[in-house]
PDB file of C-alpha atoms in Angstrom:
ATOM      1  CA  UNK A  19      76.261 -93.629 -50.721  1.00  0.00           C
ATOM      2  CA  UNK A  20      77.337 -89.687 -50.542  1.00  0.00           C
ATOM      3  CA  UNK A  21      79.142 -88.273 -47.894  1.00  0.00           C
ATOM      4  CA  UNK A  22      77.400 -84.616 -47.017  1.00  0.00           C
ATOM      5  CA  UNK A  23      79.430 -81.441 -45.940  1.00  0.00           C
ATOM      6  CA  UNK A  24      79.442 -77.968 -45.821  1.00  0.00           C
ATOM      7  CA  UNK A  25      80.653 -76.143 -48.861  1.00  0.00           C
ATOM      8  CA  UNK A  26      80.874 -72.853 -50.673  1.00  0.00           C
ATOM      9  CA  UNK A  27      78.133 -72.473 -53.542  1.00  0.00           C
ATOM     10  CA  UNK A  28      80.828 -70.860 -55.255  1.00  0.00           C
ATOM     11  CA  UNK A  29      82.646 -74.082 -55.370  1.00  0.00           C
ATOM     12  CA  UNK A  30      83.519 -74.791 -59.448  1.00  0.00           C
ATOM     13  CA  UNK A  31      81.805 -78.425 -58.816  1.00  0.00           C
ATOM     14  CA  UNK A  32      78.870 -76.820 -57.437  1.00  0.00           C
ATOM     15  CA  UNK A  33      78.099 -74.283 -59.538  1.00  0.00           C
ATOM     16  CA  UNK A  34      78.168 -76.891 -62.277  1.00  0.00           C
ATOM     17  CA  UNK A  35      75.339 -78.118 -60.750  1.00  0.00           C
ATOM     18  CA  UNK A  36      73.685 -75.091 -61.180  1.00  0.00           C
ATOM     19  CA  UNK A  37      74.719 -74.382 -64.557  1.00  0.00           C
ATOM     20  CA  UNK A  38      73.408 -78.332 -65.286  1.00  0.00           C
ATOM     21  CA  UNK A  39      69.733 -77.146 -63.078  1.00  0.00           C
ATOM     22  CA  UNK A  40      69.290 -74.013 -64.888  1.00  0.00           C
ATOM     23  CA  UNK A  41      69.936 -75.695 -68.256  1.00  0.00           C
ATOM     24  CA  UNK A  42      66.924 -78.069 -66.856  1.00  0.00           C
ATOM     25  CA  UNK A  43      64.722 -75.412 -66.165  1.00  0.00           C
ATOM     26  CA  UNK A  44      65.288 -74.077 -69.675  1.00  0.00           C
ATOM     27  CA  UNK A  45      64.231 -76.784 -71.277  1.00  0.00           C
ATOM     28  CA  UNK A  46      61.086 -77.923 -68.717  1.00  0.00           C
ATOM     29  CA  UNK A  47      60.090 -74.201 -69.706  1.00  0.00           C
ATOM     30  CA  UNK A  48      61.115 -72.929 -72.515  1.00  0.00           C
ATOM     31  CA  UNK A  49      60.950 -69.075 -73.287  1.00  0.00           C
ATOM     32  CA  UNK A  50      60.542 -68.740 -69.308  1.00  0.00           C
ATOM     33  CA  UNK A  51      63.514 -67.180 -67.074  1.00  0.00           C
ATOM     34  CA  UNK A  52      63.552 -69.914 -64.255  1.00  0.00           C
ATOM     35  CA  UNK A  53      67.502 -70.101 -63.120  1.00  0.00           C
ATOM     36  CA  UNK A  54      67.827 -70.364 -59.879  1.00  0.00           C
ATOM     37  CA  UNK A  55      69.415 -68.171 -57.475  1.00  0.00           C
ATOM     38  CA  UNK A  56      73.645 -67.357 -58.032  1.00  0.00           C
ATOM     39  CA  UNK A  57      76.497 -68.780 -55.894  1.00  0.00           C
ATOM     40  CA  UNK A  58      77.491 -65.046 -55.270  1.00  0.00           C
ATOM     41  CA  UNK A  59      73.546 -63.936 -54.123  1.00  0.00           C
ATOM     42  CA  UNK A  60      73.648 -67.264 -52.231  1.00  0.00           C
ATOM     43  CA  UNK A  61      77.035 -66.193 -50.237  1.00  0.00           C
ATOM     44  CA  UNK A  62      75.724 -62.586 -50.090  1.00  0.00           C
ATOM     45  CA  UNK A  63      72.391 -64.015 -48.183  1.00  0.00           C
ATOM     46  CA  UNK A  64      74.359 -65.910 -45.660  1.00  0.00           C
ATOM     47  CA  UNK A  65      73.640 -69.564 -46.825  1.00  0.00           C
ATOM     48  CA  UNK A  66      74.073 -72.874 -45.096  1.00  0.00           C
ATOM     49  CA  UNK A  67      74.741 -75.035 -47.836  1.00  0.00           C
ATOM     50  CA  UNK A  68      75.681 -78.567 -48.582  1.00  0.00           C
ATOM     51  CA  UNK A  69      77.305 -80.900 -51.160  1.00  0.00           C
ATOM     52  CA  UNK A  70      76.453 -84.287 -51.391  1.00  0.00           C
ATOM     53  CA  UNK A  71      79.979 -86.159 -51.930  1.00  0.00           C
ATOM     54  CA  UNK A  72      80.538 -89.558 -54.033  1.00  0.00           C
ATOM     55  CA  UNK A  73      82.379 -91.966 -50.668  1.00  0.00           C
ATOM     56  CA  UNK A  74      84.274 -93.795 -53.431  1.00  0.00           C
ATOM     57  CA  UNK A  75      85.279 -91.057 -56.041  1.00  0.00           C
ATOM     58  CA  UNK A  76      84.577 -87.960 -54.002  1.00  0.00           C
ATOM     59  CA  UNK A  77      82.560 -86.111 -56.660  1.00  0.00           C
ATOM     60  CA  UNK A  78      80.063 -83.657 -55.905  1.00  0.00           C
ATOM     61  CA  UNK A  79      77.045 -85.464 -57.037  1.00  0.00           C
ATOM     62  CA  UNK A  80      74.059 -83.189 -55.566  1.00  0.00           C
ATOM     63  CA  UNK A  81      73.745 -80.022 -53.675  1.00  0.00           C
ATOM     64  CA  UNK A  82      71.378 -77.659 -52.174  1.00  0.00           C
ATOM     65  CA  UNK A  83      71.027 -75.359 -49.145  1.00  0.00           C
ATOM     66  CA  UNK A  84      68.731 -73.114 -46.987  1.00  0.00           C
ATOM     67  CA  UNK A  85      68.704 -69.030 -46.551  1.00  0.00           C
ATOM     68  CA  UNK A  86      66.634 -67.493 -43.884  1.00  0.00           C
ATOM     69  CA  UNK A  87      63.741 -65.446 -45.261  1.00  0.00           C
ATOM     70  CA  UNK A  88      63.449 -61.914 -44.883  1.00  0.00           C
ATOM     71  CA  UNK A  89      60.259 -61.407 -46.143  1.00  0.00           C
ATOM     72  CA  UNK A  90      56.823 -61.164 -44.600  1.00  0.00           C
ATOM     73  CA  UNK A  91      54.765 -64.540 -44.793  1.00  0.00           C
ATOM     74  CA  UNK A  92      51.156 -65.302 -45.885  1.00  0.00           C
ATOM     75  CA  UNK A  93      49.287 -66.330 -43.288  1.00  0.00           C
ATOM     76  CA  UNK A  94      49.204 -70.129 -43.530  1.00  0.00           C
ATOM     77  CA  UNK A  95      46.467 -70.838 -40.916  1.00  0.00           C
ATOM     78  CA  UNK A  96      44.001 -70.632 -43.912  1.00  0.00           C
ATOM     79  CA  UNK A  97      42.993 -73.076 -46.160  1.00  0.00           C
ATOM     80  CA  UNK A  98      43.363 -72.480 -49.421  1.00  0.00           C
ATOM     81  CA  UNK A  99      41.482 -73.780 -52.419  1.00  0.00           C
ATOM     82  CA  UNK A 100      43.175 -77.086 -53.469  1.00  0.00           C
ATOM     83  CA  UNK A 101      45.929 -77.409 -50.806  1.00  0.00           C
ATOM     84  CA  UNK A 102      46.159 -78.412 -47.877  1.00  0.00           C
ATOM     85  CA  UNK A 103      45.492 -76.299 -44.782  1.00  0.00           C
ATOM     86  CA  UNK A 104      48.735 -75.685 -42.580  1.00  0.00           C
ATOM     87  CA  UNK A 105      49.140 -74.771 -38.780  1.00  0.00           C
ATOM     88  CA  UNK A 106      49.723 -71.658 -38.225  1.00  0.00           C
ATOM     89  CA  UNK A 107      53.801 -71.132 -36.881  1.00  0.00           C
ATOM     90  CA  UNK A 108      54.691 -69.013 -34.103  1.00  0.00           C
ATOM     91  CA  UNK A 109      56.612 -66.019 -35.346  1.00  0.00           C
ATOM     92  CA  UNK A 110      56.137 -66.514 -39.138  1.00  0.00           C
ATOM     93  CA  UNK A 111      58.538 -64.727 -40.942  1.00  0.00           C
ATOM     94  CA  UNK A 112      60.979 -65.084 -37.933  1.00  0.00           C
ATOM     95  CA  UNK A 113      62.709 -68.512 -37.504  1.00  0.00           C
ATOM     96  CA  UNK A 114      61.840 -69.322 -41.304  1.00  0.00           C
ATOM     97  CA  UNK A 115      63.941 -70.282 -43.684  1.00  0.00           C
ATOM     98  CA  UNK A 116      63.907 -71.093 -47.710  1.00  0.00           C
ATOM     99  CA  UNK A 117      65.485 -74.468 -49.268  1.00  0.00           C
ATOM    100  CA  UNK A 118      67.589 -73.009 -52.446  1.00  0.00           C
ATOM    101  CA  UNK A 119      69.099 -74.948 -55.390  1.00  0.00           C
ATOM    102  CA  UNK A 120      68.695 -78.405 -54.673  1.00  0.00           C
ATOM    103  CA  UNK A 121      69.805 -80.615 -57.460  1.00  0.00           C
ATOM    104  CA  UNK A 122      71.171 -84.003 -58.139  1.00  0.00           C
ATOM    105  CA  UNK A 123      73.748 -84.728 -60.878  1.00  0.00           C
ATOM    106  CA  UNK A 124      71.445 -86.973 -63.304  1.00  0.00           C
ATOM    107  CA  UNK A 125      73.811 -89.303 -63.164  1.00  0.00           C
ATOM    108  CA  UNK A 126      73.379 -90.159 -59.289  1.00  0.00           C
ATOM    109  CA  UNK A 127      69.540 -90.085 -59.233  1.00  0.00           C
ATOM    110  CA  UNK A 128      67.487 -92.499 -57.779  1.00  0.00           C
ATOM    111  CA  UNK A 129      69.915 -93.528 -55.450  1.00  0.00           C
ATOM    112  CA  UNK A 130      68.092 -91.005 -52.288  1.00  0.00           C
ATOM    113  CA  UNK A 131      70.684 -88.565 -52.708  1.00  0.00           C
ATOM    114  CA  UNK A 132      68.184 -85.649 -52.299  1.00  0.00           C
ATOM    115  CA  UNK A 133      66.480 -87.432 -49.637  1.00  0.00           C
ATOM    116  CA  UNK A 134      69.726 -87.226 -47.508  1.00  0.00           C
ATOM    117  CA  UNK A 135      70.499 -83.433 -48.702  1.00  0.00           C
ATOM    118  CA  UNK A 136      66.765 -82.421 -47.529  1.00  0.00           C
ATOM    119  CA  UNK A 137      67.120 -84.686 -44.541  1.00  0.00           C
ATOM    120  CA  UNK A 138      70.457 -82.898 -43.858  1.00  0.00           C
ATOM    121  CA  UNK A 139      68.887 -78.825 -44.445  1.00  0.00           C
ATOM    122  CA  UNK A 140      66.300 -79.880 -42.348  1.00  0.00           C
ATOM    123  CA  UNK A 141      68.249 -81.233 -39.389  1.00  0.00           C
ATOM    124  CA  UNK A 142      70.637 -78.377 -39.715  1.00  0.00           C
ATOM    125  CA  UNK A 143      67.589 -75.615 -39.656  1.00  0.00           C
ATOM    126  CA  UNK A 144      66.059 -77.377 -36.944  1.00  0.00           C
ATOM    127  CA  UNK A 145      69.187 -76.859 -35.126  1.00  0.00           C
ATOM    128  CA  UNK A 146      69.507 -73.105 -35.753  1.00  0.00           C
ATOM    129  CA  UNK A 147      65.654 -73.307 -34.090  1.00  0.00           C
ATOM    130  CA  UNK A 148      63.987 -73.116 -37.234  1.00  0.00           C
ATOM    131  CA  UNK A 149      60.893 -73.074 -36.956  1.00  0.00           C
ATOM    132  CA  UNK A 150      59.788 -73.921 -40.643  1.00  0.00           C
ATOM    133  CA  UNK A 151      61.054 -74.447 -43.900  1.00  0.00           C
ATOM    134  CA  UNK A 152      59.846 -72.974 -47.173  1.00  0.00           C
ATOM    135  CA  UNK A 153      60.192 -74.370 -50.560  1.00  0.00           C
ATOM    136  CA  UNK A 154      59.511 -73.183 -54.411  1.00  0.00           C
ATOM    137  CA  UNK A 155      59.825 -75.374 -57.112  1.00  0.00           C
ATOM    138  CA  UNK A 156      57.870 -75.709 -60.810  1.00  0.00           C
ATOM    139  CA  UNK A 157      54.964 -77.536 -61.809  1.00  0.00           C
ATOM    140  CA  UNK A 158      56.698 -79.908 -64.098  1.00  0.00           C
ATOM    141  CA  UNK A 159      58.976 -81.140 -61.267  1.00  0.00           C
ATOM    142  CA  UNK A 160      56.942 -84.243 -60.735  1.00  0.00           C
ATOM    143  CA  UNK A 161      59.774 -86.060 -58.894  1.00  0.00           C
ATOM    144  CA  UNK A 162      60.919 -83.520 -56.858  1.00  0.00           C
ATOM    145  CA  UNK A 163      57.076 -82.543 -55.612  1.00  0.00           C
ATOM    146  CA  UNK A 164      56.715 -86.130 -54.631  1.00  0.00           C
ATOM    147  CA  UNK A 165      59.846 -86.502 -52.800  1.00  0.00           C
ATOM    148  CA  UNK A 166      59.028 -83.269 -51.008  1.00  0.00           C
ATOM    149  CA  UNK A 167      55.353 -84.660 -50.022  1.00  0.00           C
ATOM    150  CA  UNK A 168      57.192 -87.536 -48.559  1.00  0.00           C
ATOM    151  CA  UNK A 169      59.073 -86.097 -46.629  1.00  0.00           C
ATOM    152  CA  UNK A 170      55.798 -83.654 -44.726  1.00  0.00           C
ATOM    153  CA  UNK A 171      56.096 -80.898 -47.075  1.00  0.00           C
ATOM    154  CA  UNK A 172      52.212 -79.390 -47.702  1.00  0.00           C
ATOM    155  CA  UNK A 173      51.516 -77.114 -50.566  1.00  0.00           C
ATOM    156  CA  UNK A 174      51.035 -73.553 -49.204  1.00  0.00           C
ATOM    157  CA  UNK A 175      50.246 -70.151 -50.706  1.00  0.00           C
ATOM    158  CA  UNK A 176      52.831 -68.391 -52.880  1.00  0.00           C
ATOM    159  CA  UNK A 177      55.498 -66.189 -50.986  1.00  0.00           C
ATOM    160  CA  UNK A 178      58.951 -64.299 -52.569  1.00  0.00           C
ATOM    161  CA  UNK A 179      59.218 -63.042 -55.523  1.00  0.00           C
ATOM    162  CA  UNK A 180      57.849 -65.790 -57.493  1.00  0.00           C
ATOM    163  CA  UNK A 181      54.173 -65.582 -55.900  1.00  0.00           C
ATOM    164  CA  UNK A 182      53.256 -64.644 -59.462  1.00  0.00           C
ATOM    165  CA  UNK A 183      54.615 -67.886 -61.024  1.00  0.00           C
ATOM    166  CA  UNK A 184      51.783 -69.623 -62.338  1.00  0.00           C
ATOM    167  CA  UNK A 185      55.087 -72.404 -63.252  1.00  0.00           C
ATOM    168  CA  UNK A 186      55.508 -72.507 -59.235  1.00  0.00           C
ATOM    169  CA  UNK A 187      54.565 -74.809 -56.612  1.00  0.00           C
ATOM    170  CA  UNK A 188      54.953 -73.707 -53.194  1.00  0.00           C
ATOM    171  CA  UNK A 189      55.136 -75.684 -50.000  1.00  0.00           C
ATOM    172  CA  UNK A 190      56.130 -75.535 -46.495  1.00  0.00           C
ATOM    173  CA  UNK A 191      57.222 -77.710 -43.761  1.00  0.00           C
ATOM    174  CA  UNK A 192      56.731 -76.550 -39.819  1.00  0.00           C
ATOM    175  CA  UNK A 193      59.583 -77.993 -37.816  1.00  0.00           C
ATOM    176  CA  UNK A 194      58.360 -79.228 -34.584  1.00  0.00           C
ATOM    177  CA  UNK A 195      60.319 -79.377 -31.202  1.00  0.00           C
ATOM    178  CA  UNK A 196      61.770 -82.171 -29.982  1.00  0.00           C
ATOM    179  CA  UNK A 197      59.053 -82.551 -26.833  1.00  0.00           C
ATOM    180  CA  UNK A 198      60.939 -81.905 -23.780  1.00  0.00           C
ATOM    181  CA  UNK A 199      58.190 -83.133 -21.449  1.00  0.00           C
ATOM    182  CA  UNK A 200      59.023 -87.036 -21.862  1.00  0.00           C
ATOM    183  CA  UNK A 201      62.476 -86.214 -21.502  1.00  0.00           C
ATOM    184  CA  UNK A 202      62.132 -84.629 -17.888  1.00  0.00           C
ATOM    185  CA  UNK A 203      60.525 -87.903 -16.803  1.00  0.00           C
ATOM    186  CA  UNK A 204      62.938 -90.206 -18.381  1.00  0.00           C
TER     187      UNK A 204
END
């Protein structure tokens, strides 16, 4: 079991884990620049981010995060060949925000540590009236695709400055209000 928190992506644990991702990526594509965003860009852009604590050693075991996204998004109310069609969300590009550097120390895998980091960014976005969340990942990630999938994630068209990728996956997630209506009769 892991203990989440807030913490700094600059933290040293932290950036190990990106330092251990990165080395990942290098070897799932080799010849291919696929590092993941830096603690400092991640600060500069305002991230909520998360570390996923050992409860009996304290260790940083997993992290990852969310940044809102500044840039204009496709328009998702169209289905496109081989995904999935998504609703269309009210003020795309507003309210939307992008999952960044989530990672599990190998060591601490399949034990649903990423589940509860996801589960935790999407809670917290949902909270900050997100009103979807945004994902990139590669096409060798098998794992991480399926845990994404099981948790309502839908393949979407590309977006950011990966669109050109052909190594990327892209999916999205709309994050649905809590419906008031019951609520006012309860």
């Amino acid at each position: 079991m892991v203990i989440l928190r807030l913490q700094s992506p600059d933290h040293p644990a932290v950036k190990n884990l990106f330092q251990q991702a990165d080395h990942r990526s290098a070897s799932l594509y080799p010849g291919l620049d696929r590092s993941g965003t830096s603690a400092q860009h991640l600060n500069a852009q305002g991230a909520r981010f998360f570390a996923a604590c050992d409860k009996t050693s304290g260790q940083i075991v997993g992290c990852g995060g969310y940044v809102s996204m500044l840039i204009p998004m496709p328009d998702h109310g169209t289905e496109i060949s081989g995904m999935l069609p998504s609703l269309r969300v009210a003020g795309q590009g507003a309210g939307t925000v992008e999952i960044k550097r989530l990672f599990v120390d190998p060591l601490a895998r399949r034990q649903g540590v990423a589940r509860q980091i996801m589960v935790c960014i999407e809670d917290d976005a949902r909270k900050s009236e997100c009103q979807a969340i945004y994902l990139e990942t590669g096409v060798k990630s098998t794992a991480a695709i399926l845990l994404y999938q099981s948790l309502g994630f839908v393949r979407c068209a590309p977006f950011g400055p990966y669109q050109d990728d052909e190594n990327s996956v892209f999916m999205r997630k709309p994050l649905v209000a809590e419906n008031t209506i019951t609520e006012a009769f309860t």
